[in-house]
Amino acid sequence: MPAQYKLIWIYLLDNCDDAGVFDADWQVVGFFVGFLEINEEAIIDVFKGRITKIEGDTYIVDKFIEFQ
């Protein structure tokens, strides 16, 4: 996995709630990981099986509760 996506993954794990739910603002994520151009479709493709889109810009990190 490219470094950009590893940083995004760590950001997602650190900023989701206790159930693994994350309200995505990809511009903010890009700012914090240092990559201003973030393609949402590419993120969904790279993290397929790891995150699931619930509705709108809300995602859940699969297996987050077991991880915790």
XYZ file of N, CA and C in Angstrom:
204
model
N 0.849 -1.174 0.000
C 0.000 0.000 0.000
C 0.897 1.240 0.000
N 0.618 2.196 -0.864
C 1.421 3.427 -0.896
C 1.352 4.190 0.430
N 2.375 4.955 0.710
C 2.485 5.688 1.974
C 1.292 6.608 2.208
N 0.782 7.227 1.168
C -0.360 8.125 1.297
C -1.548 7.400 1.934
N -1.822 6.192 1.478
C -2.967 5.449 1.993
C -2.708 4.903 3.395
N -1.466 4.612 3.720
C -1.139 4.193 5.087
C -1.411 5.332 6.066
N -1.051 6.552 5.668
C -1.308 7.707 6.521
C -2.803 7.964 6.671
N -3.543 7.799 5.590
C -4.994 7.968 5.642
C -5.606 6.916 6.560
N -5.120 5.682 6.480
C -5.640 4.606 7.327
C -5.420 4.927 8.806
N -4.239 5.375 9.157
C -3.941 5.742 10.544
C -4.830 6.896 10.983
N -5.025 7.878 10.099
C -5.903 9.002 10.418
C -7.330 8.513 10.680
N -7.824 7.610 9.841
C -9.175 7.081 10.026
C -9.312 6.367 11.366
N -8.334 5.541 11.716
C -8.394 4.809 12.984
C -8.332 5.746 14.188
N -7.561 6.815 14.062
C -7.412 7.745 15.177
C -8.595 8.694 15.329
N -9.368 8.898 14.263
C -10.417 9.904 14.301
C -11.836 9.369 14.166
N -11.998 8.062 14.195
C -13.355 7.512 14.181
C -13.858 7.432 15.621
N -15.173 7.219 15.780
C -15.716 7.119 17.132
C -15.498 5.714 17.692
N -16.079 5.440 18.848
C -15.862 4.159 19.531
C -16.386 2.956 18.759
N -17.322 3.189 17.848
C -17.876 2.097 17.044
C -17.191 1.980 15.688
N -16.247 2.880 15.398
C -15.552 2.842 14.119
C -16.217 3.663 13.039
N -17.139 4.539 13.412
C -17.852 5.371 12.443
C -17.069 6.660 12.234
N -16.938 7.047 10.966
C -16.142 8.208 10.588
C -16.935 9.058 9.609
N -17.107 10.349 9.936
C -17.722 11.295 9.014
C -16.607 11.901 8.171
N -16.566 11.535 6.912
C -15.444 11.884 6.049
C -15.541 13.312 5.534
N -14.499 14.047 5.743
C -14.265 15.329 5.085
C -12.888 15.190 4.464
N -12.857 14.774 3.209
C -11.601 14.386 2.575
C -10.624 15.543 2.429
N -11.123 16.794 2.397
C -10.207 17.935 2.354
C -9.448 18.055 3.668
N -10.124 17.830 4.785
C -9.478 17.877 6.096
C -8.481 16.730 6.232
N -8.889 15.538 5.808
C -7.992 14.383 5.858
C -6.737 14.675 5.031
N -6.916 15.206 3.832
C -5.779 15.541 2.975
C -4.855 16.554 3.614
N -5.422 17.532 4.309
C -4.608 18.534 4.987
C -3.751 17.895 6.074
N -4.353 17.030 6.882
C -3.632 16.441 7.999
C -2.594 15.409 7.583
N -2.821 14.689 6.496
C -1.839 13.697 6.073
C -0.835 14.280 5.083
N -1.070 15.516 4.627
C -0.098 16.185 3.769
C -0.308 15.967 2.282
N -1.467 15.450 1.897
C -1.786 15.242 0.484
C -3.085 15.977 0.209
N -3.000 17.102 -0.482
C -4.176 17.930 -0.670
C -5.146 17.369 -1.696
N -4.676 16.545 -2.597
C -5.544 15.941 -3.599
C -5.877 14.515 -3.180
N -7.088 14.300 -2.686
C -7.509 12.961 -2.284
C -8.711 12.570 -3.128
N -8.623 11.414 -3.741
C -9.678 10.894 -4.593
C -10.500 9.890 -3.788
N -11.755 10.239 -3.508
C -12.609 9.392 -2.673
C -12.805 8.003 -3.275
N -12.962 7.921 -4.587
C -13.153 6.629 -5.241
C -11.931 5.730 -5.074
N -10.736 6.329 -5.162
C -9.505 5.560 -4.982
C -9.389 5.053 -3.549
N -9.794 5.866 -2.595
C -9.741 5.457 -1.192
C -10.675 4.283 -0.955
N -11.883 4.362 -1.486
C -12.845 3.269 -1.333
C -12.304 1.996 -1.971
N -11.659 2.132 -3.131
C -11.103 0.963 -3.811
C -9.942 0.355 -3.027
N -9.053 1.180 -2.509
C -7.887 0.685 -1.771
C -8.315 0.036 -0.457
N -9.289 0.618 0.215
C -9.728 0.111 1.515
C -10.945 -0.798 1.416
N -11.190 -1.362 0.247
C -12.320 -2.276 0.075
C -12.165 -3.447 1.047
N -13.208 -3.717 1.797
C -13.154 -4.762 2.808
C -12.678 -4.262 4.158
N -12.212 -3.010 4.200
C -11.756 -2.427 5.463
C -12.668 -1.306 5.933
N -13.260 -0.557 4.977
C -14.238 0.463 5.326
C -15.474 0.252 4.465
N -16.613 0.641 5.012
C -17.880 0.519 4.300
C -18.610 1.850 4.387
N -19.097 2.316 3.251
C -19.868 3.562 3.223
C -21.264 3.271 3.752
N -21.675 4.015 4.779
C -22.983 3.812 5.378
C -24.025 4.630 4.621
N -23.835 5.943 4.619
C -24.696 6.837 3.855
C -24.023 8.196 3.780
N -24.255 8.885 2.694
C -23.648 10.200 2.522
C -22.133 10.119 2.622
N -21.575 10.890 3.542
C -20.127 10.891 3.768
C -19.758 10.158 5.047
N -20.591 9.241 5.479
C -20.341 8.488 6.704
C -19.862 7.085 6.352
N -18.774 6.694 6.984
C -18.163 5.388 6.757
C -18.013 4.670 8.083
N -17.888 3.351 8.026
C -17.580 2.564 9.212
C -16.334 1.732 8.915
N -15.442 1.685 9.880
C -14.234 0.873 9.764
C -14.618 -0.545 10.167
N -14.592 -1.455 9.202
C -14.970 -2.840 9.466
C -14.025 -3.451 10.499
N -14.579 -4.241 11.385
C -13.834 -4.964 12.423
C -13.137 -4.047 13.422
N -13.582 -2.778 13.505
C -12.946 -1.847 14.439
C -13.205 -2.252 15.881
N -14.423 -2.701 16.164
C -14.763 -3.074 17.546
C -13.931 -4.263 17.997
N -13.749 -5.267 17.106
C -12.906 -6.417 17.458
C -11.457 -5.975 17.670
N -11.015 -4.986 16.882
C -9.654 -4.464 17.002
C -9.448 -3.808 18.366
N -10.471 -3.112 18.832
C -10.356 -2.433 20.116
C -10.492 -3.409 21.256
